PDB file of C-alpha atoms and ligand atoms in Angstrom:
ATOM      1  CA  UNK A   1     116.287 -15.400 -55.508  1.00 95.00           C
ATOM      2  CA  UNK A   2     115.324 -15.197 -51.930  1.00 98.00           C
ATOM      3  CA  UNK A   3     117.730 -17.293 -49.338  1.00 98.00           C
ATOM      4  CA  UNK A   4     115.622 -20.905 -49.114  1.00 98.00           C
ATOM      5  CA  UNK A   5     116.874 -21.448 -45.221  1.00 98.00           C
ATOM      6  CA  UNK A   6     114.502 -18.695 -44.908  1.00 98.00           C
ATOM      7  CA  UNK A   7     111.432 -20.404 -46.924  1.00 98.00           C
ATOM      8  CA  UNK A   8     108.774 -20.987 -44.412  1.00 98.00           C
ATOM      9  CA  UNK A   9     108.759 -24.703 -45.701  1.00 98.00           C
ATOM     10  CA  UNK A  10     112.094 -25.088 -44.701  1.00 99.00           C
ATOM     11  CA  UNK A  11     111.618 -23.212 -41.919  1.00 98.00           C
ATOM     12  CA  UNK A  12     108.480 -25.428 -40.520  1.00 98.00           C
ATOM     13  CA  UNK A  13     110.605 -28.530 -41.455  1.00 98.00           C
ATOM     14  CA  UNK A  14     113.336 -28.019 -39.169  1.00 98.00           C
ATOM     15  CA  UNK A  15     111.614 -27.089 -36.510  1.00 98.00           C
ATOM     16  CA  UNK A  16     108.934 -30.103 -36.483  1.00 98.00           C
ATOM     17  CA  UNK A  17     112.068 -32.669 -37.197  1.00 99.00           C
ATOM     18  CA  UNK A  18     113.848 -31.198 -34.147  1.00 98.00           C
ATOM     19  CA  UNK A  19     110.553 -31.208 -32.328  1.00 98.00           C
ATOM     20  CA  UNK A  20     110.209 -35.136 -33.241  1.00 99.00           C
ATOM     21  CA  UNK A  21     113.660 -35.881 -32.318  1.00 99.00           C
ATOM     22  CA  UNK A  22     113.072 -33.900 -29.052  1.00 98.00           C
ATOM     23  CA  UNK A  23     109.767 -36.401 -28.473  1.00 98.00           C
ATOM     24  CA  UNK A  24     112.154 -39.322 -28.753  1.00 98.00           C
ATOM     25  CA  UNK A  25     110.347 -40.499 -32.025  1.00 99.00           C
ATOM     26  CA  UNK A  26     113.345 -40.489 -34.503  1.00 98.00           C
ATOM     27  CA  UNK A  27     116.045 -41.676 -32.659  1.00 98.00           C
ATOM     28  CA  UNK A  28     119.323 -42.229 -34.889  1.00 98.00           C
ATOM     29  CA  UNK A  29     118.083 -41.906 -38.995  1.00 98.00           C
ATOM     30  CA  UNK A  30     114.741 -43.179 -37.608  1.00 98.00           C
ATOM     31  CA  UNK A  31     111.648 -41.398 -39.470  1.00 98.00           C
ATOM     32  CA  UNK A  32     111.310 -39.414 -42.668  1.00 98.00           C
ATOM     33  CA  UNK A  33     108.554 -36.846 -44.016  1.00 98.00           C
ATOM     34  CA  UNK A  34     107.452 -35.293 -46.932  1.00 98.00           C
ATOM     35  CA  UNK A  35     105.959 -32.346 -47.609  1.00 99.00           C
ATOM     36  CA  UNK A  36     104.346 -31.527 -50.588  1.00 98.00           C
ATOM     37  CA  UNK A  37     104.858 -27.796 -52.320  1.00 98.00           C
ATOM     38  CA  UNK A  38     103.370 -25.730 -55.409  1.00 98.00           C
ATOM     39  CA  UNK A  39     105.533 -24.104 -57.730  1.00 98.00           C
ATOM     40  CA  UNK A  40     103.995 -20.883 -56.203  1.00 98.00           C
ATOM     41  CA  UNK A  41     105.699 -21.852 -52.723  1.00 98.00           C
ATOM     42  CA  UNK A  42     109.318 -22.332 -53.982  1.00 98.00           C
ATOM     43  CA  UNK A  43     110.054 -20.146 -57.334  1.00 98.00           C
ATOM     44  CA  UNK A  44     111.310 -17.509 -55.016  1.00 98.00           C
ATOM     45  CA  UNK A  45     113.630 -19.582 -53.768  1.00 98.00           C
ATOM     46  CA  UNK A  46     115.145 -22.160 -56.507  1.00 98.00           C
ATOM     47  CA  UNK A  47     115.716 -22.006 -60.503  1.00 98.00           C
ATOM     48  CA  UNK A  48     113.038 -24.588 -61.104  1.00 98.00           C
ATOM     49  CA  UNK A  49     114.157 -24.889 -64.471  1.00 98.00           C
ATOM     50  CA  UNK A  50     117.907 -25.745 -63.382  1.00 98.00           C
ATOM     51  CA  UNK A  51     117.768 -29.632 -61.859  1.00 98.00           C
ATOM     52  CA  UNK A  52     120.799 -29.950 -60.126  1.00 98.00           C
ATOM     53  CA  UNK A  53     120.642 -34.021 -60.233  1.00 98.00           C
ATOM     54  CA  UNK A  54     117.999 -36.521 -61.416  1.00 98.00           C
ATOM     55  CA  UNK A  55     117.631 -39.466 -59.246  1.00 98.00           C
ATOM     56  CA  UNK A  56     115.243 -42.842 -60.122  1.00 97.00           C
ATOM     57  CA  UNK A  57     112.392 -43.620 -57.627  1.00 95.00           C
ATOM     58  CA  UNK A  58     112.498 -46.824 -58.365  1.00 92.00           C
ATOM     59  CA  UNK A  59     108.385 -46.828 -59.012  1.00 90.00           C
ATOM     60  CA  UNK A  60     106.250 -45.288 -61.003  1.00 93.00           C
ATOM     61  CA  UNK A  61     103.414 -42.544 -60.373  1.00 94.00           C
ATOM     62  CA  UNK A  62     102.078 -40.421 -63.208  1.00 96.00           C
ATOM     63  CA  UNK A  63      99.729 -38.839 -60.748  1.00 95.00           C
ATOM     64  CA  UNK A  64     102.739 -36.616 -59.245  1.00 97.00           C
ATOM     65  CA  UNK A  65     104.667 -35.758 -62.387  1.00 98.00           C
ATOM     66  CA  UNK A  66     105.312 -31.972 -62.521  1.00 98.00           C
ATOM     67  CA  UNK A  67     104.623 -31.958 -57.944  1.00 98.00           C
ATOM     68  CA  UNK A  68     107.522 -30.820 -55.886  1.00 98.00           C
ATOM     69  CA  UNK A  69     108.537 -32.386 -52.615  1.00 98.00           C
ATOM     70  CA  UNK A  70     110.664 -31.380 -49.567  1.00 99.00           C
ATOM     71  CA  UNK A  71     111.858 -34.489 -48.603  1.00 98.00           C
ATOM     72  CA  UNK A  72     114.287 -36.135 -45.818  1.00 98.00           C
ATOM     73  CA  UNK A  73     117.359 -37.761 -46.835  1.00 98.00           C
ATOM     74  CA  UNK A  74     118.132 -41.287 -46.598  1.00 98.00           C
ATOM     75  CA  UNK A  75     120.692 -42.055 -43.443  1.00 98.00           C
ATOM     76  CA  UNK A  76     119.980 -38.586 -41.992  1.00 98.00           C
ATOM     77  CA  UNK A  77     118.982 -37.766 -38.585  1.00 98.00           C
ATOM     78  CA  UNK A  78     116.461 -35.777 -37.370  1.00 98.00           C
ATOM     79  CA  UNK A  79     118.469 -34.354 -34.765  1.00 98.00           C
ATOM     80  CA  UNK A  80     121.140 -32.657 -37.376  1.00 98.00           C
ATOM     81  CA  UNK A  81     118.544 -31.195 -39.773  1.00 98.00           C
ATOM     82  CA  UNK A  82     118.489 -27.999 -38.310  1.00 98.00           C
ATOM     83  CA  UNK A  83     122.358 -27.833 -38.300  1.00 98.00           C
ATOM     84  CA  UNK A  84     122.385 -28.277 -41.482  1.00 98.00           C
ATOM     85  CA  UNK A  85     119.274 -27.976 -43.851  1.00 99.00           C
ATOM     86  CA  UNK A  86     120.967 -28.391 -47.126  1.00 98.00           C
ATOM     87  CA  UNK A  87     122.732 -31.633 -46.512  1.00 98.00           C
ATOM     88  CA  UNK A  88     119.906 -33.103 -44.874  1.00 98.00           C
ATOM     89  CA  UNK A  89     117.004 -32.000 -46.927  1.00 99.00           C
ATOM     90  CA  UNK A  90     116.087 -32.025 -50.810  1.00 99.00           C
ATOM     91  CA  UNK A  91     113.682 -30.024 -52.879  1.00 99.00           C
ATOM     92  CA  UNK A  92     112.505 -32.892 -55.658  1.00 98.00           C
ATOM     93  CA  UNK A  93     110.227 -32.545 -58.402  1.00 98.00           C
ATOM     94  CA  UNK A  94     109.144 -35.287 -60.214  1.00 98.00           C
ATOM     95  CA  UNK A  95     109.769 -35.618 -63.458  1.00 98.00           C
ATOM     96  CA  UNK A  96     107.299 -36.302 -66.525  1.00 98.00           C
ATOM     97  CA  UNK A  97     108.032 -39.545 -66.545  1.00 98.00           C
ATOM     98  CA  UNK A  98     106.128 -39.929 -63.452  1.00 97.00           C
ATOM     99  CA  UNK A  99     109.544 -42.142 -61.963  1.00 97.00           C
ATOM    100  CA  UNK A 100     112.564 -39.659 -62.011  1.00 98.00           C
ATOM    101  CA  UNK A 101     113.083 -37.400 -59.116  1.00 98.00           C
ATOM    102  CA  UNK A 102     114.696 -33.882 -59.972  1.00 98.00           C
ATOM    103  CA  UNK A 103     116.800 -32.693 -57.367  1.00 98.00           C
ATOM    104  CA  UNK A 104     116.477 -28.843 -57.525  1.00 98.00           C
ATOM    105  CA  UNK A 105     118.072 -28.019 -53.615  1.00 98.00           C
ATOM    106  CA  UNK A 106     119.727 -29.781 -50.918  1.00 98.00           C
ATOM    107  CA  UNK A 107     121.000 -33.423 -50.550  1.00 98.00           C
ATOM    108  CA  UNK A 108     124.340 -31.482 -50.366  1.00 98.00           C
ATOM    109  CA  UNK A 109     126.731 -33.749 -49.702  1.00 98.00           C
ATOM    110  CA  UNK A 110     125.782 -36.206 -52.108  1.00 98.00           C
ATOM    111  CA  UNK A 111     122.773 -38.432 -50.587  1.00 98.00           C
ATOM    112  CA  UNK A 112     119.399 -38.567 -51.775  1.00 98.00           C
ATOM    113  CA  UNK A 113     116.161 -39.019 -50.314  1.00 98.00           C
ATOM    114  CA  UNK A 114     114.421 -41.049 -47.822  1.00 98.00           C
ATOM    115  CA  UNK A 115     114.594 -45.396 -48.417  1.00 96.00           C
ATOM    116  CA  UNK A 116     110.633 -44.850 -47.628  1.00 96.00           C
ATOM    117  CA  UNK A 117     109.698 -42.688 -50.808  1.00 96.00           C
ATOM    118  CA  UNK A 118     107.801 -45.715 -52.216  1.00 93.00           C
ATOM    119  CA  UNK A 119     105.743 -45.041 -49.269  1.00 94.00           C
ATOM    120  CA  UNK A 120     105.451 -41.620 -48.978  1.00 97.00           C
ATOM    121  CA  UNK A 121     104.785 -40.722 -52.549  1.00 97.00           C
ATOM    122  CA  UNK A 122     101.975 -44.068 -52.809  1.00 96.00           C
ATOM    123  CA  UNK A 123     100.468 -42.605 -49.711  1.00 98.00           C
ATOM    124  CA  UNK A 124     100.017 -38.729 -50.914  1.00 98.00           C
ATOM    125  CA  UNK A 125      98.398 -40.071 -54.323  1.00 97.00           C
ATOM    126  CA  UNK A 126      95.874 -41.690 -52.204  1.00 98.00           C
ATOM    127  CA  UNK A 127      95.668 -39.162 -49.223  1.00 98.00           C
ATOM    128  CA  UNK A 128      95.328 -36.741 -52.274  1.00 97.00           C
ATOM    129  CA  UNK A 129      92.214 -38.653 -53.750  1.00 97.00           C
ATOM    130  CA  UNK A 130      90.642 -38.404 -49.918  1.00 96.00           C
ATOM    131  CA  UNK A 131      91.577 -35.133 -49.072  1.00 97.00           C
ATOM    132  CA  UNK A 132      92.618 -32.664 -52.000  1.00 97.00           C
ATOM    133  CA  UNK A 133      94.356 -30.272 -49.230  1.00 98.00           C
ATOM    134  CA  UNK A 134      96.506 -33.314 -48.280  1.00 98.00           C
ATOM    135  CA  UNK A 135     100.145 -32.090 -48.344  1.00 98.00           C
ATOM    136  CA  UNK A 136     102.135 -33.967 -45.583  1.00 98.00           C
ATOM    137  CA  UNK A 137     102.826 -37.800 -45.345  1.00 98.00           C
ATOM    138  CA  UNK A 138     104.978 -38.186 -41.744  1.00 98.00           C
ATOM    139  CA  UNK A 139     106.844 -41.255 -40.522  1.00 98.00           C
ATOM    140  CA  UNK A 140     108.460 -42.105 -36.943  1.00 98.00           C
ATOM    141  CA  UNK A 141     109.154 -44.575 -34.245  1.00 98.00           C
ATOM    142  CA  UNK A 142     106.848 -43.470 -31.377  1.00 99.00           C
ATOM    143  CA  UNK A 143     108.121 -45.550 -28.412  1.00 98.00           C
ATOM    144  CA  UNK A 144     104.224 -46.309 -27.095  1.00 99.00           C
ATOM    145  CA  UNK A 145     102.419 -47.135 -30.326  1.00 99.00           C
ATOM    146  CA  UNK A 146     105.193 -49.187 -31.090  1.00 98.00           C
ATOM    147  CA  UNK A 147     104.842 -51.286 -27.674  1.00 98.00           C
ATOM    148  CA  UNK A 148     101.079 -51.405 -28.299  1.00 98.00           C
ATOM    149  CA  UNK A 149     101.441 -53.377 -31.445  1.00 99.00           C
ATOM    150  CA  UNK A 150     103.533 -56.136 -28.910  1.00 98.00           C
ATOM    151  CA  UNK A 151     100.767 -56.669 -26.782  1.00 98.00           C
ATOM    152  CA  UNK A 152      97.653 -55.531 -27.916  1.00 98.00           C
ATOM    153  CA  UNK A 153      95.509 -57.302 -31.126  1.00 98.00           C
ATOM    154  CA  UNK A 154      96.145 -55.871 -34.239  1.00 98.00           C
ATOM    155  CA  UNK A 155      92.704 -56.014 -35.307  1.00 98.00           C
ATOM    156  CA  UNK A 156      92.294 -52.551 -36.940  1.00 98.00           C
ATOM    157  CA  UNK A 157      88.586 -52.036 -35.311  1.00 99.00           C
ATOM    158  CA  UNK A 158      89.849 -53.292 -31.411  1.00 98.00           C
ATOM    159  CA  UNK A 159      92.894 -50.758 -31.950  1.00 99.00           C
ATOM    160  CA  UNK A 160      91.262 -48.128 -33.061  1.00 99.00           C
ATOM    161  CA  UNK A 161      88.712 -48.152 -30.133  1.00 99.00           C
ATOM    162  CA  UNK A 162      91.238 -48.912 -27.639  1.00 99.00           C
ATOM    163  CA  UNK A 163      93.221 -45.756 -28.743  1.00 99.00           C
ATOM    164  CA  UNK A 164      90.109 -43.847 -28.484  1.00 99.00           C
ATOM    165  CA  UNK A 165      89.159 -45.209 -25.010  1.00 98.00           C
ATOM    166  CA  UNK A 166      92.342 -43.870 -24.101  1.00 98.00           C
ATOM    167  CA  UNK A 167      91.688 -39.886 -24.095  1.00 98.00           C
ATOM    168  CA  UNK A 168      88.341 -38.251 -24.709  1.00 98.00           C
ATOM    169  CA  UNK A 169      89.632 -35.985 -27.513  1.00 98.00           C
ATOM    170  CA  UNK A 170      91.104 -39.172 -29.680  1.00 98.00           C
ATOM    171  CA  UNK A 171      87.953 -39.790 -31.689  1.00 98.00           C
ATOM    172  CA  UNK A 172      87.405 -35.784 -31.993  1.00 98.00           C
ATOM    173  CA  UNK A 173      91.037 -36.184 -34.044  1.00 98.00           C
ATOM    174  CA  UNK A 174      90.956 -38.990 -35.973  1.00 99.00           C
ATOM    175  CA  UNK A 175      87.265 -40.421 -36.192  1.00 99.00           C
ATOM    176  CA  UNK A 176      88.649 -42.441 -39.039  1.00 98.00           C
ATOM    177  CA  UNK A 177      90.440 -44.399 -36.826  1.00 98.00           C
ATOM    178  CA  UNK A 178      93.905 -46.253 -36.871  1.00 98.00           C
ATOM    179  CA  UNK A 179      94.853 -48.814 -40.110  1.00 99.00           C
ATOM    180  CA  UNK A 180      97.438 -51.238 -39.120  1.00 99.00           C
ATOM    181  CA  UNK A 181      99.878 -53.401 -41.014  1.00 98.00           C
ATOM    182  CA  UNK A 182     101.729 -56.761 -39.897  1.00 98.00           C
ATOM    183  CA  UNK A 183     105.458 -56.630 -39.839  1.00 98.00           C
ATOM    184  CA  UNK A 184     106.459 -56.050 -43.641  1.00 98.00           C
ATOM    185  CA  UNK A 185     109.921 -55.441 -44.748  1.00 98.00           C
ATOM    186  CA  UNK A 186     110.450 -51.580 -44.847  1.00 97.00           C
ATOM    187  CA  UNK A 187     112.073 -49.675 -47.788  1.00 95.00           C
ATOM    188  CA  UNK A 188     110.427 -51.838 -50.492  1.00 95.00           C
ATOM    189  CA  UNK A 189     107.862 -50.833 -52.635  1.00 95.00           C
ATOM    190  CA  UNK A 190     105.345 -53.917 -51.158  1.00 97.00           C
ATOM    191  CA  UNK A 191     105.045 -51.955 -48.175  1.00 97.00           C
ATOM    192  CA  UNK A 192     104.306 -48.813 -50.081  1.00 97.00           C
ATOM    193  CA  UNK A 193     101.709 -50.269 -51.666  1.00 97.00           C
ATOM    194  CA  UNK A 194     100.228 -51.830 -48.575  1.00 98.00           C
ATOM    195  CA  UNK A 195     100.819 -48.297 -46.468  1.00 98.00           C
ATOM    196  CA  UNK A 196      98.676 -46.023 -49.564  1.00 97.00           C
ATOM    197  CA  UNK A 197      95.971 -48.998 -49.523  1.00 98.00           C
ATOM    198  CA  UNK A 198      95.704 -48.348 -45.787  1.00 98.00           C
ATOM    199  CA  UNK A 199      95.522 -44.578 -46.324  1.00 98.00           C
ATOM    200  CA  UNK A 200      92.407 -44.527 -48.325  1.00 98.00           C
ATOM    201  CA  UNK A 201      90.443 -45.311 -45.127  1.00 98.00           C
ATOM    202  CA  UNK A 202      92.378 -43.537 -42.583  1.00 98.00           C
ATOM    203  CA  UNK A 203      95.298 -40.886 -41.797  1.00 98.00           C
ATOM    204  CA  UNK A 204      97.239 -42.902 -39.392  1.00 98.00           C
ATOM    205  CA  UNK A 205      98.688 -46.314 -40.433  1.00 98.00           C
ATOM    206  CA  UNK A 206     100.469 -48.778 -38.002  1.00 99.00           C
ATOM    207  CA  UNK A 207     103.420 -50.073 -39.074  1.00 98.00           C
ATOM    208  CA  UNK A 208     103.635 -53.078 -36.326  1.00 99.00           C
ATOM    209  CA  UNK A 209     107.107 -53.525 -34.224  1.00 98.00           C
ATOM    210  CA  UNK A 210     108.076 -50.452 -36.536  1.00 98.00           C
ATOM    211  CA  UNK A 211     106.530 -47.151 -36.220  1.00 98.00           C
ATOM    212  CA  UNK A 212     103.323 -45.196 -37.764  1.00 98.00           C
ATOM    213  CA  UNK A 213     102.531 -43.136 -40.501  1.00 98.00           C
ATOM    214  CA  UNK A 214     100.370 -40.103 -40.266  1.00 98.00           C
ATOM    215  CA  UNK A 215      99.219 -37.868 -42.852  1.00 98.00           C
ATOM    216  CA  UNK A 216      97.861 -34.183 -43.217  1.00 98.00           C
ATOM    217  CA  UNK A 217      97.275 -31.118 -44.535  1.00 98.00           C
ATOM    218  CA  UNK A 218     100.146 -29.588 -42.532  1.00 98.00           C
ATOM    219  CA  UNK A 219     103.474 -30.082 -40.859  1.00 98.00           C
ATOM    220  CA  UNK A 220     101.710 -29.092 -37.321  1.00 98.00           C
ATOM    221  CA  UNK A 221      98.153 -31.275 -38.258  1.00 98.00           C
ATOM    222  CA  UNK A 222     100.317 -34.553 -39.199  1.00 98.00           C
ATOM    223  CA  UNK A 223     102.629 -34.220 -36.149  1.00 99.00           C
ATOM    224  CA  UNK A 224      99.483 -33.273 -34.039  1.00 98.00           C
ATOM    225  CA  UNK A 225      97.560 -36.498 -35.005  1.00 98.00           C
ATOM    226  CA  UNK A 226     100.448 -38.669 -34.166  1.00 99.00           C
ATOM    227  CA  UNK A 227     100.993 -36.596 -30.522  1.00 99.00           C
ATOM    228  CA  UNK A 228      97.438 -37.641 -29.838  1.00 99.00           C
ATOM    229  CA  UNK A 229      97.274 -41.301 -30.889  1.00 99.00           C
ATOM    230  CA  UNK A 230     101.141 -41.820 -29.470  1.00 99.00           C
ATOM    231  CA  UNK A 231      99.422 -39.906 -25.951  1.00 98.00           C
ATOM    232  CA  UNK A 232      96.396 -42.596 -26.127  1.00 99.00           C
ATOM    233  CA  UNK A 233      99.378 -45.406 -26.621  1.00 99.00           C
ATOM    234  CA  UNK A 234     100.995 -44.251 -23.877  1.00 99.00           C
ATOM    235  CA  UNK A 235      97.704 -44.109 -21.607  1.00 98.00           C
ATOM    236  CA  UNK A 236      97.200 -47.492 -22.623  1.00 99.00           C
ATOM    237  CA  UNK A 237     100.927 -49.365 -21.695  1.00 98.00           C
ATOM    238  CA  UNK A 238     100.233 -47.400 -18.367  1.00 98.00           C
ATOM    239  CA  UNK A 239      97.063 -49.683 -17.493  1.00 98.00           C
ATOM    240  CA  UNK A 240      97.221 -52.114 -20.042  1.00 98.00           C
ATOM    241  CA  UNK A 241      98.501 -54.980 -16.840  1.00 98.00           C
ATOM    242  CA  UNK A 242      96.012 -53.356 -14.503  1.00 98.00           C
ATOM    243  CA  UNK A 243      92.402 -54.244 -14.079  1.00 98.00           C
ATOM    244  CA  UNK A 244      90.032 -51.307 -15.883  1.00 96.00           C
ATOM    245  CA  UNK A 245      87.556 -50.075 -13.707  1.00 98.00           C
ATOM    246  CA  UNK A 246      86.363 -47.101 -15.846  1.00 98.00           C
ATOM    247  CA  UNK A 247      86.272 -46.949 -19.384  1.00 98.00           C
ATOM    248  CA  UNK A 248      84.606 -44.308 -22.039  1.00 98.00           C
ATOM    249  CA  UNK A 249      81.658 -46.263 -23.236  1.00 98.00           C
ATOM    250  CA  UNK A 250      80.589 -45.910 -26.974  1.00 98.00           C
ATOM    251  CA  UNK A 251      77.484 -43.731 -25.591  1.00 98.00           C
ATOM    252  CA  UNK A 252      79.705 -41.036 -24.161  1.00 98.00           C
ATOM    253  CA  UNK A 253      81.525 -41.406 -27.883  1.00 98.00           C
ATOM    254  CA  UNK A 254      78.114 -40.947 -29.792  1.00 98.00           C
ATOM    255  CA  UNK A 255      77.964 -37.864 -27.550  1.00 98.00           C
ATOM    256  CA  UNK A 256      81.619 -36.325 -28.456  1.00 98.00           C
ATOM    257  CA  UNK A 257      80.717 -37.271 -32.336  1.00 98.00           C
ATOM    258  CA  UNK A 258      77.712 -34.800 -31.772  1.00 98.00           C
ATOM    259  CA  UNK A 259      79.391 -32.221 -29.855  1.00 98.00           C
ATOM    260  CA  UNK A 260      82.377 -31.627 -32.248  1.00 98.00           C
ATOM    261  CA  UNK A 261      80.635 -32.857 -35.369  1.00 98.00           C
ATOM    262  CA  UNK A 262      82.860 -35.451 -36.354  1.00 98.00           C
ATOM    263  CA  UNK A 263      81.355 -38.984 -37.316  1.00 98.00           C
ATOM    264  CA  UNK A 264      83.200 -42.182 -36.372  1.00 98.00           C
ATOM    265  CA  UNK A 265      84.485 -44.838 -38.906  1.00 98.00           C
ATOM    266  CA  UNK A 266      81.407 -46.578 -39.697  1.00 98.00           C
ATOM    267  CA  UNK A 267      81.220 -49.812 -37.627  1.00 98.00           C
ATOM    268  CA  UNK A 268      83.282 -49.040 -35.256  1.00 98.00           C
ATOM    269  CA  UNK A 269      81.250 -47.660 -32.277  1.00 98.00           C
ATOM    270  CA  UNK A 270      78.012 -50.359 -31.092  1.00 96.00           C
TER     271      UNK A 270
HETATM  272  O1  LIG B 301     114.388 -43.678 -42.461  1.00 65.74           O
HETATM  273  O2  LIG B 301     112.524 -44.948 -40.339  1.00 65.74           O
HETATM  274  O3  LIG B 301     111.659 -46.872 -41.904  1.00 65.74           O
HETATM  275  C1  LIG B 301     114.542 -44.614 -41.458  1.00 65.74           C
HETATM  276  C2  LIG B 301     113.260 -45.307 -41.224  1.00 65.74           C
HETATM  277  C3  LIG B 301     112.927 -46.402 -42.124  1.00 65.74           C
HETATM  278 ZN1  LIG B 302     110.987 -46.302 -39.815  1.00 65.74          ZN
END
């Protein structure tokens, strides 16, 4: 067995939590991610047929039975994950029964993953129907996205255009636009449900007065996509109380939808 603190998953893990911490988006245990791995990626470096712990989900998905997941742990904080990968981090697999999770590394001192699996795991079955090279759902606390949803309509068409107002090369990176959900208690499966529904249409899901979701096909894509809408947020708390002069109209947006071939969400450009 190779040494897993040297698994580039692990690796790529630690470096974008400390990167997120570093961006101010996961202060204290704020923020969890999940990244999902083939058996290829981690029989090297774990006994996948020796679970050191099974631990319920508390749900049920068939879809993901036999899929392994490196996951954050619940009450962990971003900051400490690269002190100390193994206590912070597990390897899970889940089990046939489509609702066990099989712990096969890390969760060291005990603790087990994230409160937000209901919404992490809901949101990769659907992400995974969209995009079949889907492997990373990504929660955190950006500071500006989360003032937006104080101020600004949560009308999922009006947000999405403000955001790409914001910066030219917002609607190059997510054309399908922002989803957003009202204030819903976190950690329950409701708002896993609601958060997957919301990421059949788009990668990024508000979570209002909470935080976002992003998802993608890697660590650097998801946290990427999140930079770039939390950027626009930021843009937009900067002249939100000021009177707009300039804008980019939806003709200059047809025109960036031809240059980089992307299409917006249908509707939402006039
Ligand atoms: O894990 O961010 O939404 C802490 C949270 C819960
Ligand atoms: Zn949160």
């Amino acid at each position: 067995m190779k040494d897993i603190l040297t698994a580039p998953f692990v690796i790529e893990m630690v470096r974008t939590t400390a990167n997120m911490y570093a961006h101010g988006w996961d202060e204290r245990n704020g923020g969890n991610i999940s990244l999902l791995l083939r058996e290829s990626d981690v029989r090297d470096y774990v006994d996948v047929n020796t679970v050191l712990r099974t631990i319920p989900t508390g749900f049920f998905a068939p879809e993901l039975a036999g899929k392994y997941f490196l996951v954050t742990g619940t009450g962990k904080y971003f900051k400490n994950v690269q002190y100390d990968p193994a206590a912070n981090l597990g390897l899970i697999r889940i089990a046939a029964d489509g609702t066990t999770a099989e712990l096969l590394w890390g969760y060291s001192d005990g603790g087990q993953f994230t409160s937000e699996l209901p919404a992490h795991l809901m949101s990769h079955v659907q992400r995974l129907q969209a995009d079949p090279e889907n492997r990373v759902v990504m929660h955190c606390h950006p500071a500006n996205l989360l003032a937006m949803t104080y101020v600004h309509t949560l009308d999922e068409r009006e947000f999405t255009r403000t955001l790409w107002q914001m910066c030219t090369e917002c609607i190059v990176v997510f054309p399908d636009g922002v989803n957003v959900l009202p204030w819903m208690l976190c950690g329950t499966n409701e708002i896993g449900i609601a958060t997957a529904e919301k990421m059949k249409t788009a990668r990024l899901v508000v979570w209002s007065q909470h935080g976002i979701y992003g998802a993608g096909k890697d660590l650097d894509e998801t946290f990427g996509l999140i930079e770039t809408a939390e950027k626009a947020a930021e843009i937009y708390m900067k002249i939100a109380h000021l009177p707009r002069k300039n804008t980019i109209t939806d003709d200059q947006m047809h025109l960036l939808e031809q240059r980089f071939g992307v299409k917006a969400r249908e509707g939402y450009l006039d």
